[in-house]
């Protein structure tokens, strides 16, 4: 069985730009997944996030205006 190798491939500029954009988007997605995995691997950080979410749910988080008021008192 014989295999041939193409010496030259011609592609339209628009197609090339679409490919570059797609590759760039894939890289961004991979970077985001990697960052998320690094965060999830840090148990202390995940525990702090859970604690913060629980504080939000229970109303123990205050907005900036409440914070400024407490600071002034």
JSON list of C-alpha atoms in Angstrom, two decimals:
[
{"chain": "A", "resi": 1, "resn": "UNK", "atom": "CA", "xyz": [0.00, 0.00, 0.00]},
{"chain": "A", "resi": 2, "resn": "UNK", "atom": "CA", "xyz": [1.40, 3.37, -0.98]},
{"chain": "A", "resi": 3, "resn": "UNK", "atom": "CA", "xyz": [0.94, 6.55, 1.02]},
{"chain": "A", "resi": 4, "resn": "UNK", "atom": "CA", "xyz": [1.29, 9.97, -0.58]},
{"chain": "A", "resi": 5, "resn": "UNK", "atom": "CA", "xyz": [2.25, 13.18, 1.19]},
{"chain": "A", "resi": 6, "resn": "UNK", "atom": "CA", "xyz": [0.82, 16.49, 0.11]},
{"chain": "A", "resi": 7, "resn": "UNK", "atom": "CA", "xyz": [3.51, 19.07, -0.35]},
{"chain": "A", "resi": 8, "resn": "UNK", "atom": "CA", "xyz": [1.23, 22.09, -0.26]},
{"chain": "A", "resi": 9, "resn": "UNK", "atom": "CA", "xyz": [-2.20, 22.85, 1.09]},
{"chain": "A", "resi": 10, "resn": "UNK", "atom": "CA", "xyz": [-4.05, 25.95, -0.02]},
{"chain": "A", "resi": 11, "resn": "UNK", "atom": "CA", "xyz": [-6.57, 27.47, 2.35]},
{"chain": "A", "resi": 12, "resn": "UNK", "atom": "CA", "xyz": [-8.58, 30.66, 2.14]},
{"chain": "A", "resi": 13, "resn": "UNK", "atom": "CA", "xyz": [-7.61, 33.45, 4.51]},
{"chain": "A", "resi": 14, "resn": "UNK", "atom": "CA", "xyz": [-11.10, 33.48, 6.06]},
{"chain": "A", "resi": 15, "resn": "UNK", "atom": "CA", "xyz": [-10.94, 29.74, 6.70]},
{"chain": "A", "resi": 16, "resn": "UNK", "atom": "CA", "xyz": [-7.48, 30.07, 8.23]},
{"chain": "A", "resi": 17, "resn": "UNK", "atom": "CA", "xyz": [-8.69, 32.85, 10.53]},
{"chain": "A", "resi": 18, "resn": "UNK", "atom": "CA", "xyz": [-11.68, 30.74, 11.61]},
{"chain": "A", "resi": 19, "resn": "UNK", "atom": "CA", "xyz": [-9.33, 27.84, 12.39]},
{"chain": "A", "resi": 20, "resn": "UNK", "atom": "CA", "xyz": [-7.04, 30.13, 14.41]},
{"chain": "A", "resi": 21, "resn": "UNK", "atom": "CA", "xyz": [-10.03, 31.52, 16.32]},
{"chain": "A", "resi": 22, "resn": "UNK", "atom": "CA", "xyz": [-11.30, 28.00, 17.05]},
{"chain": "A", "resi": 23, "resn": "UNK", "atom": "CA", "xyz": [-7.86, 26.90, 18.28]},
{"chain": "A", "resi": 24, "resn": "UNK", "atom": "CA", "xyz": [-7.61, 30.03, 20.43]},
{"chain": "A", "resi": 25, "resn": "UNK", "atom": "CA", "xyz": [-11.03, 29.31, 21.96]},
{"chain": "A", "resi": 26, "resn": "UNK", "atom": "CA", "xyz": [-10.04, 25.71, 22.67]},
{"chain": "A", "resi": 27, "resn": "UNK", "atom": "CA", "xyz": [-6.88, 26.93, 24.40]},
{"chain": "A", "resi": 28, "resn": "UNK", "atom": "CA", "xyz": [-8.92, 29.34, 26.54]},
{"chain": "A", "resi": 29, "resn": "UNK", "atom": "CA", "xyz": [-11.28, 26.50, 27.49]},
{"chain": "A", "resi": 30, "resn": "UNK", "atom": "CA", "xyz": [-8.38, 24.22, 28.40]},
{"chain": "A", "resi": 31, "resn": "UNK", "atom": "CA", "xyz": [-6.79, 26.98, 30.50]},
{"chain": "A", "resi": 32, "resn": "UNK", "atom": "CA", "xyz": [-10.10, 27.55, 32.30]},
{"chain": "A", "resi": 33, "resn": "UNK", "atom": "CA", "xyz": [-10.52, 23.83, 33.03]},
{"chain": "A", "resi": 34, "resn": "UNK", "atom": "CA", "xyz": [-6.94, 23.63, 34.28]},
{"chain": "A", "resi": 35, "resn": "UNK", "atom": "CA", "xyz": [-7.51, 26.60, 36.60]},
{"chain": "A", "resi": 36, "resn": "UNK", "atom": "CA", "xyz": [-10.72, 25.06, 37.92]},
{"chain": "A", "resi": 37, "resn": "UNK", "atom": "CA", "xyz": [-8.97, 21.75, 38.58]},
{"chain": "A", "resi": 38, "resn": "UNK", "atom": "CA", "xyz": [-6.20, 23.55, 40.47]},
{"chain": "A", "resi": 39, "resn": "UNK", "atom": "CA", "xyz": [-8.81, 25.28, 42.63]},
{"chain": "A", "resi": 40, "resn": "UNK", "atom": "CA", "xyz": [-10.70, 22.05, 43.27]},
{"chain": "A", "resi": 41, "resn": "UNK", "atom": "CA", "xyz": [-7.46, 20.30, 44.23]},
{"chain": "A", "resi": 42, "resn": "UNK", "atom": "CA", "xyz": [-6.96, 22.85, 47.02]},
{"chain": "A", "resi": 43, "resn": "UNK", "atom": "CA", "xyz": [-9.23, 21.45, 49.75]},
{"chain": "A", "resi": 44, "resn": "UNK", "atom": "CA", "xyz": [-8.77, 24.47, 52.05]},
{"chain": "A", "resi": 45, "resn": "UNK", "atom": "CA", "xyz": [-9.88, 26.81, 49.28]},
{"chain": "A", "resi": 46, "resn": "UNK", "atom": "CA", "xyz": [-12.89, 24.64, 48.41]},
{"chain": "A", "resi": 47, "resn": "UNK", "atom": "CA", "xyz": [-13.87, 24.54, 52.09]},
{"chain": "A", "resi": 48, "resn": "UNK", "atom": "CA", "xyz": [-13.66, 28.36, 52.27]},
{"chain": "A", "resi": 49, "resn": "UNK", "atom": "CA", "xyz": [-15.86, 28.66, 49.18]},
{"chain": "A", "resi": 50, "resn": "UNK", "atom": "CA", "xyz": [-18.44, 26.32, 50.76]},
{"chain": "A", "resi": 51, "resn": "UNK", "atom": "CA", "xyz": [-18.28, 28.33, 53.97]},
{"chain": "A", "resi": 52, "resn": "UNK", "atom": "CA", "xyz": [-18.83, 31.56, 52.04]},
{"chain": "A", "resi": 53, "resn": "UNK", "atom": "CA", "xyz": [-21.78, 30.10, 50.16]},
{"chain": "A", "resi": 54, "resn": "UNK", "atom": "CA", "xyz": [-23.32, 28.97, 53.45]},
{"chain": "A", "resi": 55, "resn": "UNK", "atom": "CA", "xyz": [-22.78, 32.48, 54.88]},
{"chain": "A", "resi": 56, "resn": "UNK", "atom": "CA", "xyz": [-24.58, 33.94, 51.85]},
{"chain": "A", "resi": 57, "resn": "UNK", "atom": "CA", "xyz": [-27.45, 31.50, 52.24]},
{"chain": "A", "resi": 58, "resn": "UNK", "atom": "CA", "xyz": [-27.81, 32.27, 55.95]},
{"chain": "A", "resi": 59, "resn": "UNK", "atom": "CA", "xyz": [-27.60, 36.05, 55.45]},
{"chain": "A", "resi": 60, "resn": "UNK", "atom": "CA", "xyz": [-24.29, 36.47, 57.25]},
{"chain": "A", "resi": 61, "resn": "UNK", "atom": "CA", "xyz": [-22.78, 38.44, 54.36]},
{"chain": "A", "resi": 62, "resn": "UNK", "atom": "CA", "xyz": [-23.18, 42.19, 54.21]},
{"chain": "A", "resi": 63, "resn": "UNK", "atom": "CA", "xyz": [-22.90, 44.60, 51.31]},
{"chain": "A", "resi": 64, "resn": "UNK", "atom": "CA", "xyz": [-20.40, 47.42, 51.04]},
{"chain": "A", "resi": 65, "resn": "UNK", "atom": "CA", "xyz": [-22.83, 49.99, 52.49]},
{"chain": "A", "resi": 66, "resn": "UNK", "atom": "CA", "xyz": [-23.37, 47.91, 55.64]},
{"chain": "A", "resi": 67, "resn": "UNK", "atom": "CA", "xyz": [-19.60, 47.45, 55.89]},
{"chain": "A", "resi": 68, "resn": "UNK", "atom": "CA", "xyz": [-18.98, 51.21, 55.64]},
{"chain": "A", "resi": 69, "resn": "UNK", "atom": "CA", "xyz": [-21.63, 51.83, 58.30]},
{"chain": "A", "resi": 70, "resn": "UNK", "atom": "CA", "xyz": [-19.99, 49.40, 60.72]},
{"chain": "A", "resi": 71, "resn": "UNK", "atom": "CA", "xyz": [-16.57, 50.96, 60.06]},
{"chain": "A", "resi": 72, "resn": "UNK", "atom": "CA", "xyz": [-17.89, 54.47, 60.83]},
{"chain": "A", "resi": 73, "resn": "UNK", "atom": "CA", "xyz": [-19.47, 53.38, 64.15]}
]
